[in-house]
Amino acid sequence: MKLKTTLRCIKSIALALLTAGLIACSSGPSYNPTTFNSEYNKATVDAANIKNVIITHVNISGPSRSYLERHEARVDAKVSQRLKEAGYKVLPQRLFTQEWNTAIRAFGDPFDPSTGRVNMKTFVLIMNSIKDQLVSKSNVDAFIFTDLIENQTAFNNGMNHEARWDGVSRKPSLQGPGTSIPAGFDWNQLASVVSLQIVAFDRNLERIFLGRGGIDATDAIDARSGTRFERRRNLLESDKYISEGINLALHPWVPMQNWPGSQP
């Protein structure tokens, strides 16, 4: 009887340890080596006691692609919501827009639509003008730029053919009349993917934060040809993916639970 009791105890302990291990594995972060290492000037942020922030309507890296630009307001609204949840007061974007429009009439538009480049000299003049106006009118503590940036990567990781970039893993989407991907599909060809880049400056226009988080692919496999990628018709349709990208892009300024950049 003692032997049976002992065996039952050993089995119970082993089962408990196995269960605990499974729980730990399922609840812990999944390391992703592509996770962006943010630049965070915590000392400046703490010293400035930043409370009031404003999300700009323009990109610091230049205008988004036209098919991404229509999603910017929705992404900004979600960034605003996340910052409010973290305890920040988000000032109305129109305050910045009004001052921006006034400044570009005085200094010119810093964005060249023909090249997509930014004239940084003009941009600095505009931002200094806006800063002087808004600091006196609204007590703004920080300016936040939210850029949707498109890059390319391959869906060639593992059996699920995942793409990994800026902290996320995504499976490819199929688009068109077909239902399957040919066995000979070239998984090393590149597809377009989009990330959210967040850059923040304090009221003295010193950069205090730079972060980036992956969102989703902007390309899908063309089911008609079965050999190539094409632009997705429904872009950024997943609120879950957008929220994940925002959480990645704001970390560690706004800490993300189970941040995937920590090595096991």
PDB file of C-alpha atoms in Angstrom:
ATOM      1  CA  MET A   1       0.000   0.000   0.000  1.00  0.00           C
ATOM      2  CA  LYS A   2       2.815   2.377   0.839  1.00  0.00           C
ATOM      3  CA  LEU A   3       4.423   1.715  -2.587  1.00  0.00           C
ATOM      4  CA  LYS A   4       1.143   2.426  -4.415  1.00  0.00           C
ATOM      5  CA  THR A   5       0.627   5.569  -2.404  1.00  0.00           C
ATOM      6  CA  THR A   6       4.162   6.719  -3.172  1.00  0.00           C
ATOM      7  CA  LEU A   7       3.686   6.049  -6.896  1.00  0.00           C
ATOM      8  CA  ARG A   8       0.430   8.009  -6.888  1.00  0.00           C
ATOM      9  CA  CYS A   9       2.190  10.924  -5.210  1.00  0.00           C
ATOM     10  CA  ILE A  10       5.010  10.865  -7.770  1.00  0.00           C
ATOM     11  CA  LYS A  11       2.497  10.827 -10.646  1.00  0.00           C
ATOM     12  CA  SER A  12       0.569  13.707  -9.085  1.00  0.00           C
ATOM     13  CA  ILE A  13       3.730  15.781  -8.646  1.00  0.00           C
ATOM     14  CA  ALA A  14       4.884  15.011 -12.191  1.00  0.00           C
ATOM     15  CA  LEU A  15       1.478  15.980 -13.592  1.00  0.00           C
ATOM     16  CA  ALA A  16       1.493  19.209 -11.592  1.00  0.00           C
ATOM     17  CA  LEU A  17       4.967  20.088 -12.837  1.00  0.00           C
ATOM     18  CA  LEU A  18       4.013  19.304 -16.429  1.00  0.00           C
ATOM     19  CA  THR A  19       0.870  21.407 -16.161  1.00  0.00           C
ATOM     20  CA  ALA A  20       2.805  24.285 -14.644  1.00  0.00           C
ATOM     21  CA  GLY A  21       5.364  24.027 -17.429  1.00  0.00           C
ATOM     22  CA  LEU A  22       2.667  24.105 -20.096  1.00  0.00           C
ATOM     23  CA  ILE A  23       1.037  27.117 -18.470  1.00  0.00           C
ATOM     24  CA  ALA A  24       4.379  28.895 -18.274  1.00  0.00           C
ATOM     25  CA  CYS A  25       5.086  28.178 -21.939  1.00  0.00           C
ATOM     26  CA  SER A  26       1.666  29.338 -23.087  1.00  0.00           C
ATOM     27  CA  SER A  27       1.609  32.509 -21.006  1.00  0.00           C
ATOM     28  CA  GLY A  28       5.207  33.611 -21.514  1.00  0.00           C
ATOM     29  CA  PRO A  29       6.420  35.782 -24.373  1.00  0.00           C
ATOM     30  CA  SER A  30       7.393  34.152 -27.658  1.00  0.00           C
ATOM     31  CA  TYR A  31      10.813  35.483 -28.627  1.00  0.00           C
ATOM     32  CA  ASN A  32      10.974  37.143 -32.041  1.00  0.00           C
ATOM     33  CA  PRO A  33      14.493  38.128 -33.162  1.00  0.00           C
ATOM     34  CA  THR A  34      13.126  40.766 -35.555  1.00  0.00           C
ATOM     35  CA  THR A  35      11.713  42.867 -32.699  1.00  0.00           C
ATOM     36  CA  PHE A  36      12.796  46.500 -33.031  1.00  0.00           C
ATOM     37  CA  ASN A  37      15.023  47.820 -30.226  1.00  0.00           C
ATOM     38  CA  SER A  38      13.481  51.172 -29.418  1.00  0.00           C
ATOM     39  CA  GLU A  39      15.448  54.290 -28.533  1.00  0.00           C
ATOM     40  CA  TYR A  40      13.992  55.663 -25.324  1.00  0.00           C
ATOM     41  CA  ASN A  41      15.354  58.665 -23.452  1.00  0.00           C
ATOM     42  CA  LYS A  42      13.764  57.739 -20.143  1.00  0.00           C
ATOM     43  CA  ALA A  43      15.763  60.263 -18.118  1.00  0.00           C
ATOM     44  CA  THR A  44      14.495  63.156 -20.257  1.00  0.00           C
ATOM     45  CA  VAL A  45      10.929  61.844 -20.191  1.00  0.00           C
ATOM     46  CA  ASP A  46      10.982  61.523 -16.404  1.00  0.00           C
ATOM     47  CA  ALA A  47      12.591  64.947 -15.926  1.00  0.00           C
ATOM     48  CA  ALA A  48      10.112  66.644 -18.277  1.00  0.00           C
ATOM     49  CA  ASN A  49       7.136  65.116 -16.447  1.00  0.00           C
ATOM     50  CA  ILE A  50       5.361  64.589 -19.768  1.00  0.00           C
ATOM     51  CA  LYS A  51       1.576  64.538 -19.444  1.00  0.00           C
ATOM     52  CA  ASN A  52       0.066  66.325 -22.458  1.00  0.00           C
ATOM     53  CA  VAL A  53       0.870  64.913 -25.899  1.00  0.00           C
ATOM     54  CA  ILE A  54      -0.345  65.642 -29.408  1.00  0.00           C
ATOM     55  CA  ILE A  55      -0.386  63.230 -32.362  1.00  0.00           C
ATOM     56  CA  THR A  56       0.541  65.005 -35.570  1.00  0.00           C
ATOM     57  CA  HIS A  57      -1.325  64.532 -38.848  1.00  0.00           C
ATOM     58  CA  VAL A  58       1.933  64.415 -40.856  1.00  0.00           C
ATOM     59  CA  ASN A  59       4.749  61.886 -41.112  1.00  0.00           C
ATOM     60  CA  ILE A  60       8.300  62.664 -40.152  1.00  0.00           C
ATOM     61  CA  SER A  61       9.626  60.292 -42.820  1.00  0.00           C
ATOM     62  CA  GLY A  62       7.426  61.642 -45.607  1.00  0.00           C
ATOM     63  CA  PRO A  63       3.888  60.902 -46.840  1.00  0.00           C
ATOM     64  CA  SER A  64       2.589  57.325 -46.671  1.00  0.00           C
ATOM     65  CA  ARG A  65       1.713  55.406 -49.802  1.00  0.00           C
ATOM     66  CA  SER A  66      -1.735  56.466 -51.024  1.00  0.00           C
ATOM     67  CA  TYR A  67      -3.294  53.089 -50.185  1.00  0.00           C
ATOM     68  CA  LEU A  68      -1.993  53.362 -46.607  1.00  0.00           C
ATOM     69  CA  GLU A  69      -2.782  57.044 -46.131  1.00  0.00           C
ATOM     70  CA  ARG A  70      -6.517  56.378 -45.909  1.00  0.00           C
ATOM     71  CA  HIS A  71      -5.894  54.245 -42.801  1.00  0.00           C
ATOM     72  CA  GLU A  72      -3.817  56.809 -40.904  1.00  0.00           C
ATOM     73  CA  ALA A  73      -6.705  58.407 -39.007  1.00  0.00           C
ATOM     74  CA  ARG A  74      -7.875  55.009 -37.762  1.00  0.00           C
ATOM     75  CA  VAL A  75      -4.390  54.069 -36.596  1.00  0.00           C
ATOM     76  CA  ASP A  76      -3.921  57.468 -34.905  1.00  0.00           C
ATOM     77  CA  ALA A  77      -7.209  56.989 -33.047  1.00  0.00           C
ATOM     78  CA  LYS A  78      -5.972  53.669 -31.680  1.00  0.00           C
ATOM     79  CA  VAL A  79      -2.598  55.169 -30.700  1.00  0.00           C
ATOM     80  CA  SER A  80      -4.489  57.935 -28.904  1.00  0.00           C
ATOM     81  CA  GLN A  81      -6.607  55.381 -27.055  1.00  0.00           C
ATOM     82  CA  ARG A  82      -3.516  53.441 -25.939  1.00  0.00           C
ATOM     83  CA  LEU A  83      -1.792  56.595 -24.670  1.00  0.00           C
ATOM     84  CA  LYS A  84      -4.901  57.607 -22.742  1.00  0.00           C
ATOM     85  CA  GLU A  85      -5.003  54.157 -21.151  1.00  0.00           C
ATOM     86  CA  ALA A  86      -1.398  54.755 -20.071  1.00  0.00           C
ATOM     87  CA  GLY A  87      -2.407  57.986 -18.317  1.00  0.00           C
ATOM     88  CA  TYR A  88      -1.521  60.630 -20.900  1.00  0.00           C
ATOM     89  CA  LYS A  89      -3.785  63.459 -21.995  1.00  0.00           C
ATOM     90  CA  VAL A  90      -3.995  63.505 -25.795  1.00  0.00           C
ATOM     91  CA  LEU A  91      -4.663  66.969 -27.164  1.00  0.00           C
ATOM     92  CA  PRO A  92      -6.872  67.460 -30.253  1.00  0.00           C
ATOM     93  CA  GLN A  93      -4.947  66.895 -33.474  1.00  0.00           C
ATOM     94  CA  ARG A  94      -6.615  69.918 -35.088  1.00  0.00           C
ATOM     95  CA  LEU A  95      -4.476  72.192 -32.876  1.00  0.00           C
ATOM     96  CA  PHE A  96      -1.366  70.919 -34.613  1.00  0.00           C
ATOM     97  CA  THR A  97      -2.995  70.909 -38.054  1.00  0.00           C
ATOM     98  CA  GLN A  98      -3.972  74.580 -37.757  1.00  0.00           C
ATOM     99  CA  GLU A  99      -0.451  75.633 -36.807  1.00  0.00           C
ATOM    100  CA  TRP A 100       1.063  73.389 -39.491  1.00  0.00           C
ATOM    101  CA  ASN A 101      -1.036  75.011 -42.221  1.00  0.00           C
ATOM    102  CA  THR A 102      -0.009  78.465 -41.006  1.00  0.00           C
ATOM    103  CA  ALA A 103       3.672  77.498 -40.897  1.00  0.00           C
ATOM    104  CA  ILE A 104       3.852  75.990 -44.393  1.00  0.00           C
ATOM    105  CA  ARG A 105       2.404  79.197 -45.815  1.00  0.00           C
ATOM    106  CA  ALA A 106       5.353  80.982 -44.248  1.00  0.00           C
ATOM    107  CA  PHE A 107       8.144  78.456 -44.874  1.00  0.00           C
ATOM    108  CA  GLY A 108       6.854  76.183 -47.651  1.00  0.00           C
ATOM    109  CA  ASP A 109       5.946  72.488 -47.668  1.00  0.00           C
ATOM    110  CA  PRO A 110       8.895  70.358 -46.478  1.00  0.00           C
ATOM    111  CA  PHE A 111       7.653  67.267 -48.344  1.00  0.00           C
ATOM    112  CA  ASP A 112       8.578  66.925 -52.007  1.00  0.00           C
ATOM    113  CA  PRO A 113       5.864  64.788 -53.667  1.00  0.00           C
ATOM    114  CA  SER A 114       8.045  64.087 -56.704  1.00  0.00           C
ATOM    115  CA  THR A 115      10.834  62.483 -54.660  1.00  0.00           C
ATOM    116  CA  GLY A 116       9.075  61.606 -51.402  1.00  0.00           C
ATOM    117  CA  ARG A 117      11.925  63.234 -49.504  1.00  0.00           C
ATOM    118  CA  VAL A 118      11.750  65.638 -46.598  1.00  0.00           C
ATOM    119  CA  ASN A 119      13.586  68.957 -46.571  1.00  0.00           C
ATOM    120  CA  MET A 120      14.767  68.795 -42.977  1.00  0.00           C
ATOM    121  CA  LYS A 121      15.819  72.444 -42.842  1.00  0.00           C
ATOM    122  CA  THR A 122      12.274  73.557 -43.714  1.00  0.00           C
ATOM    123  CA  PHE A 123      10.803  70.886 -41.434  1.00  0.00           C
ATOM    124  CA  VAL A 124      12.796  72.173 -38.440  1.00  0.00           C
ATOM    125  CA  LEU A 125      11.702  75.761 -39.120  1.00  0.00           C
ATOM    126  CA  ILE A 126       8.056  74.647 -39.244  1.00  0.00           C
ATOM    127  CA  MET A 127       8.297  72.557 -36.082  1.00  0.00           C
ATOM    128  CA  ASN A 128       9.962  75.390 -34.166  1.00  0.00           C
ATOM    129  CA  SER A 129       7.164  77.722 -35.195  1.00  0.00           C
ATOM    130  CA  ILE A 130       4.499  75.194 -34.189  1.00  0.00           C
ATOM    131  CA  LYS A 131       6.262  74.470 -30.912  1.00  0.00           C
ATOM    132  CA  ASP A 132       6.387  78.136 -29.956  1.00  0.00           C
ATOM    133  CA  GLN A 133       2.682  78.529 -30.635  1.00  0.00           C
ATOM    134  CA  LEU A 134       1.393  75.339 -29.037  1.00  0.00           C
ATOM    135  CA  VAL A 135       3.550  75.439 -25.913  1.00  0.00           C
ATOM    136  CA  SER A 136       2.056  78.821 -25.054  1.00  0.00           C
ATOM    137  CA  LYS A 137      -1.504  77.925 -26.050  1.00  0.00           C
ATOM    138  CA  SER A 138      -1.956  74.332 -24.919  1.00  0.00           C
ATOM    139  CA  ASN A 139       0.887  73.340 -22.548  1.00  0.00           C
ATOM    140  CA  VAL A 140       1.841  70.495 -24.896  1.00  0.00           C
ATOM    141  CA  ASP A 141       4.696  68.378 -23.524  1.00  0.00           C
ATOM    142  CA  ALA A 142       5.422  66.108 -26.499  1.00  0.00           C
ATOM    143  CA  PHE A 143       4.813  65.800 -30.238  1.00  0.00           C
ATOM    144  CA  ILE A 144       4.180  62.287 -31.581  1.00  0.00           C
ATOM    145  CA  PHE A 145       4.631  61.253 -35.214  1.00  0.00           C
ATOM    146  CA  THR A 146       2.993  58.025 -36.374  1.00  0.00           C
ATOM    147  CA  ASP A 147       4.303  56.799 -39.732  1.00  0.00           C
ATOM    148  CA  LEU A 148       3.029  53.775 -41.651  1.00  0.00           C
ATOM    149  CA  ILE A 149       6.157  52.393 -43.286  1.00  0.00           C
ATOM    150  CA  GLU A 150       6.191  49.717 -45.976  1.00  0.00           C
ATOM    151  CA  ASN A 151       9.048  47.246 -46.389  1.00  0.00           C
ATOM    152  CA  GLN A 152       9.527  43.863 -48.027  1.00  0.00           C
ATOM    153  CA  THR A 153      10.134  40.421 -46.584  1.00  0.00           C
ATOM    154  CA  ALA A 154       9.640  36.748 -47.488  1.00  0.00           C
ATOM    155  CA  PHE A 155       7.071  34.270 -46.173  1.00  0.00           C
ATOM    156  CA  ASN A 156       9.653  31.515 -45.827  1.00  0.00           C
ATOM    157  CA  ASN A 157       9.840  30.713 -42.109  1.00  0.00           C
ATOM    158  CA  GLY A 158       8.903  27.159 -41.147  1.00  0.00           C
ATOM    159  CA  MET A 159       6.154  24.857 -42.379  1.00  0.00           C
ATOM    160  CA  ASN A 160       3.525  27.582 -41.965  1.00  0.00           C
ATOM    161  CA  HIS A 161       5.453  29.894 -44.302  1.00  0.00           C
ATOM    162  CA  GLU A 162       5.411  32.803 -41.885  1.00  0.00           C
ATOM    163  CA  ALA A 163       6.943  36.209 -42.447  1.00  0.00           C
ATOM    164  CA  ARG A 164       8.625  37.878 -39.493  1.00  0.00           C
ATOM    165  CA  TRP A 165       9.405  41.562 -39.187  1.00  0.00           C
ATOM    166  CA  ASP A 166       9.477  44.200 -36.453  1.00  0.00           C
ATOM    167  CA  GLY A 167       8.320  41.782 -33.748  1.00  0.00           C
ATOM    168  CA  VAL A 168       5.391  40.058 -35.482  1.00  0.00           C
ATOM    169  CA  SER A 169       4.820  36.769 -37.293  1.00  0.00           C
ATOM    170  CA  ARG A 170       2.179  36.580 -40.021  1.00  0.00           C
ATOM    171  CA  LYS A 171       0.976  33.834 -42.356  1.00  0.00           C
ATOM    172  CA  PRO A 172       0.341  34.634 -46.042  1.00  0.00           C
ATOM    173  CA  SER A 173      -3.134  35.437 -47.323  1.00  0.00           C
ATOM    174  CA  LEU A 174      -4.665  33.983 -50.498  1.00  0.00           C
ATOM    175  CA  GLN A 175      -6.604  36.340 -52.727  1.00  0.00           C
ATOM    176  CA  GLY A 176      -8.716  35.534 -55.770  1.00  0.00           C
ATOM    177  CA  PRO A 177     -10.784  32.647 -57.149  1.00  0.00           C
ATOM    178  CA  GLY A 178      -8.399  29.831 -56.195  1.00  0.00           C
ATOM    179  CA  THR A 179      -8.400  27.903 -52.934  1.00  0.00           C
ATOM    180  CA  SER A 180      -4.902  26.430 -52.768  1.00  0.00           C
ATOM    181  CA  ILE A 181      -1.285  27.388 -53.287  1.00  0.00           C
ATOM    182  CA  PRO A 182       0.689  25.348 -55.850  1.00  0.00           C
ATOM    183  CA  ALA A 183       3.367  23.077 -54.412  1.00  0.00           C
ATOM    184  CA  GLY A 184       6.061  24.825 -56.445  1.00  0.00           C
ATOM    185  CA  PHE A 185       5.337  28.329 -55.163  1.00  0.00           C
ATOM    186  CA  ASP A 186       8.529  30.367 -54.674  1.00  0.00           C
ATOM    187  CA  TRP A 187       8.438  31.257 -50.996  1.00  0.00           C
ATOM    188  CA  ASN A 188      11.672  33.240 -51.235  1.00  0.00           C
ATOM    189  CA  GLN A 189      10.118  35.992 -53.336  1.00  0.00           C
ATOM    190  CA  LEU A 190       9.506  39.218 -51.441  1.00  0.00           C
ATOM    191  CA  ALA A 191       6.118  40.574 -50.366  1.00  0.00           C
ATOM    192  CA  SER A 192       5.246  44.029 -49.050  1.00  0.00           C
ATOM    193  CA  VAL A 193       4.520  44.429 -45.328  1.00  0.00           C
ATOM    194  CA  VAL A 194       3.696  47.474 -43.212  1.00  0.00           C
ATOM    195  CA  SER A 195       4.937  48.635 -39.812  1.00  0.00           C
ATOM    196  CA  LEU A 196       4.035  51.502 -37.528  1.00  0.00           C
ATOM    197  CA  GLN A 197       6.889  53.807 -36.582  1.00  0.00           C
ATOM    198  CA  ILE A 198       6.400  56.155 -33.631  1.00  0.00           C
ATOM    199  CA  VAL A 199       8.744  59.075 -33.032  1.00  0.00           C
ATOM    200  CA  ALA A 200       8.246  61.482 -30.119  1.00  0.00           C
ATOM    201  CA  PHE A 201       9.856  64.843 -29.335  1.00  0.00           C
ATOM    202  CA  ASP A 202       9.584  66.861 -26.145  1.00  0.00           C
ATOM    203  CA  ARG A 203       8.559  70.533 -26.077  1.00  0.00           C
ATOM    204  CA  ASN A 204      12.174  71.516 -26.818  1.00  0.00           C
ATOM    205  CA  LEU A 205      12.071  69.286 -29.908  1.00  0.00           C
ATOM    206  CA  GLU A 206      14.576  66.852 -28.433  1.00  0.00           C
ATOM    207  CA  ARG A 207      13.828  63.332 -29.579  1.00  0.00           C
ATOM    208  CA  ILE A 208      12.776  61.229 -26.636  1.00  0.00           C
ATOM    209  CA  PHE A 209      11.516  58.078 -28.321  1.00  0.00           C
ATOM    210  CA  LEU A 210      11.770  56.016 -31.518  1.00  0.00           C
ATOM    211  CA  GLY A 211       9.915  52.718 -31.796  1.00  0.00           C
ATOM    212  CA  ARG A 212       8.496  50.427 -34.456  1.00  0.00           C
ATOM    213  CA  GLY A 213       6.070  47.525 -34.600  1.00  0.00           C
ATOM    214  CA  GLY A 214       4.952  45.289 -37.446  1.00  0.00           C
ATOM    215  CA  ILE A 215       1.267  45.240 -38.389  1.00  0.00           C
ATOM    216  CA  ASP A 216       0.378  43.141 -41.448  1.00  0.00           C
ATOM    217  CA  ALA A 217       1.218  42.292 -45.036  1.00  0.00           C
ATOM    218  CA  THR A 218      -0.018  44.607 -47.764  1.00  0.00           C
ATOM    219  CA  ASP A 219       0.423  41.813 -50.330  1.00  0.00           C
ATOM    220  CA  ALA A 220      -1.401  38.511 -50.724  1.00  0.00           C
ATOM    221  CA  ILE A 221      -0.783  35.479 -52.923  1.00  0.00           C
ATOM    222  CA  ASP A 222      -2.553  35.849 -56.245  1.00  0.00           C
ATOM    223  CA  ALA A 223      -4.699  32.706 -56.362  1.00  0.00           C
ATOM    224  CA  ARG A 224      -5.402  33.176 -60.060  1.00  0.00           C
ATOM    225  CA  SER A 225      -1.774  32.806 -61.104  1.00  0.00           C
ATOM    226  CA  GLY A 226      -0.572  30.925 -58.048  1.00  0.00           C
ATOM    227  CA  THR A 227       2.952  32.182 -58.655  1.00  0.00           C
ATOM    228  CA  ARG A 228       3.201  35.729 -57.310  1.00  0.00           C
ATOM    229  CA  PHE A 229       2.036  38.277 -54.756  1.00  0.00           C
ATOM    230  CA  GLU A 230      -0.354  41.138 -55.467  1.00  0.00           C
ATOM    231  CA  ARG A 231      -1.687  44.111 -53.503  1.00  0.00           C
ATOM    232  CA  ARG A 232      -4.325  43.110 -50.967  1.00  0.00           C
ATOM    233  CA  ARG A 233      -7.763  44.553 -51.537  1.00  0.00           C
ATOM    234  CA  ASN A 234      -8.583  44.745 -47.808  1.00  0.00           C
ATOM    235  CA  LEU A 235      -5.668  46.437 -46.105  1.00  0.00           C
ATOM    236  CA  LEU A 236      -5.192  46.680 -42.325  1.00  0.00           C
ATOM    237  CA  GLU A 237      -8.524  44.997 -41.699  1.00  0.00           C
ATOM    238  CA  SER A 238      -7.461  43.376 -38.416  1.00  0.00           C
ATOM    239  CA  ASP A 239      -7.878  45.572 -35.331  1.00  0.00           C
ATOM    240  CA  LYS A 240      -5.942  42.929 -33.382  1.00  0.00           C
ATOM    241  CA  TYR A 241      -2.923  43.276 -35.666  1.00  0.00           C
ATOM    242  CA  ILE A 242      -3.054  47.086 -35.505  1.00  0.00           C
ATOM    243  CA  SER A 243      -3.180  46.989 -31.698  1.00  0.00           C
ATOM    244  CA  GLU A 244      -0.238  44.594 -31.604  1.00  0.00           C
ATOM    245  CA  GLY A 245       1.765  46.912 -33.844  1.00  0.00           C
ATOM    246  CA  ILE A 246       0.941  49.893 -31.633  1.00  0.00           C
ATOM    247  CA  ASN A 247       1.955  48.038 -28.469  1.00  0.00           C
ATOM    248  CA  LEU A 248       5.254  47.028 -30.064  1.00  0.00           C
ATOM    249  CA  ALA A 249       5.908  50.536 -31.388  1.00  0.00           C
ATOM    250  CA  LEU A 250       5.286  52.191 -27.992  1.00  0.00           C
ATOM    251  CA  HIS A 251       7.367  49.785 -25.900  1.00  0.00           C
ATOM    252  CA  PRO A 252       9.084  50.480 -23.502  1.00  0.00           C
ATOM    253  CA  TRP A 253       7.698  54.027 -23.194  1.00  0.00           C
ATOM    254  CA  VAL A 254       4.325  52.385 -22.694  1.00  0.00           C
ATOM    255  CA  PRO A 255       5.315  48.873 -21.548  1.00  0.00           C
ATOM    256  CA  MET A 256       3.934  45.960 -23.569  1.00  0.00           C
ATOM    257  CA  GLN A 257       2.923  42.790 -21.784  1.00  0.00           C
ATOM    258  CA  ASN A 258       4.817  39.756 -23.134  1.00  0.00           C
ATOM    259  CA  TRP A 259       7.102  41.904 -25.265  1.00  0.00           C
ATOM    260  CA  PRO A 260       8.661  39.483 -27.808  1.00  0.00           C
ATOM    261  CA  GLY A 261      12.113  41.087 -27.774  1.00  0.00           C
ATOM    262  CA  SER A 262      13.285  39.347 -24.597  1.00  0.00           C
ATOM    263  CA  GLN A 263      15.429  36.317 -25.330  1.00  0.00           C
ATOM    264  CA  PRO A 264      14.434  33.153 -23.449  1.00  0.00           C
TER     265      PRO A 264
END
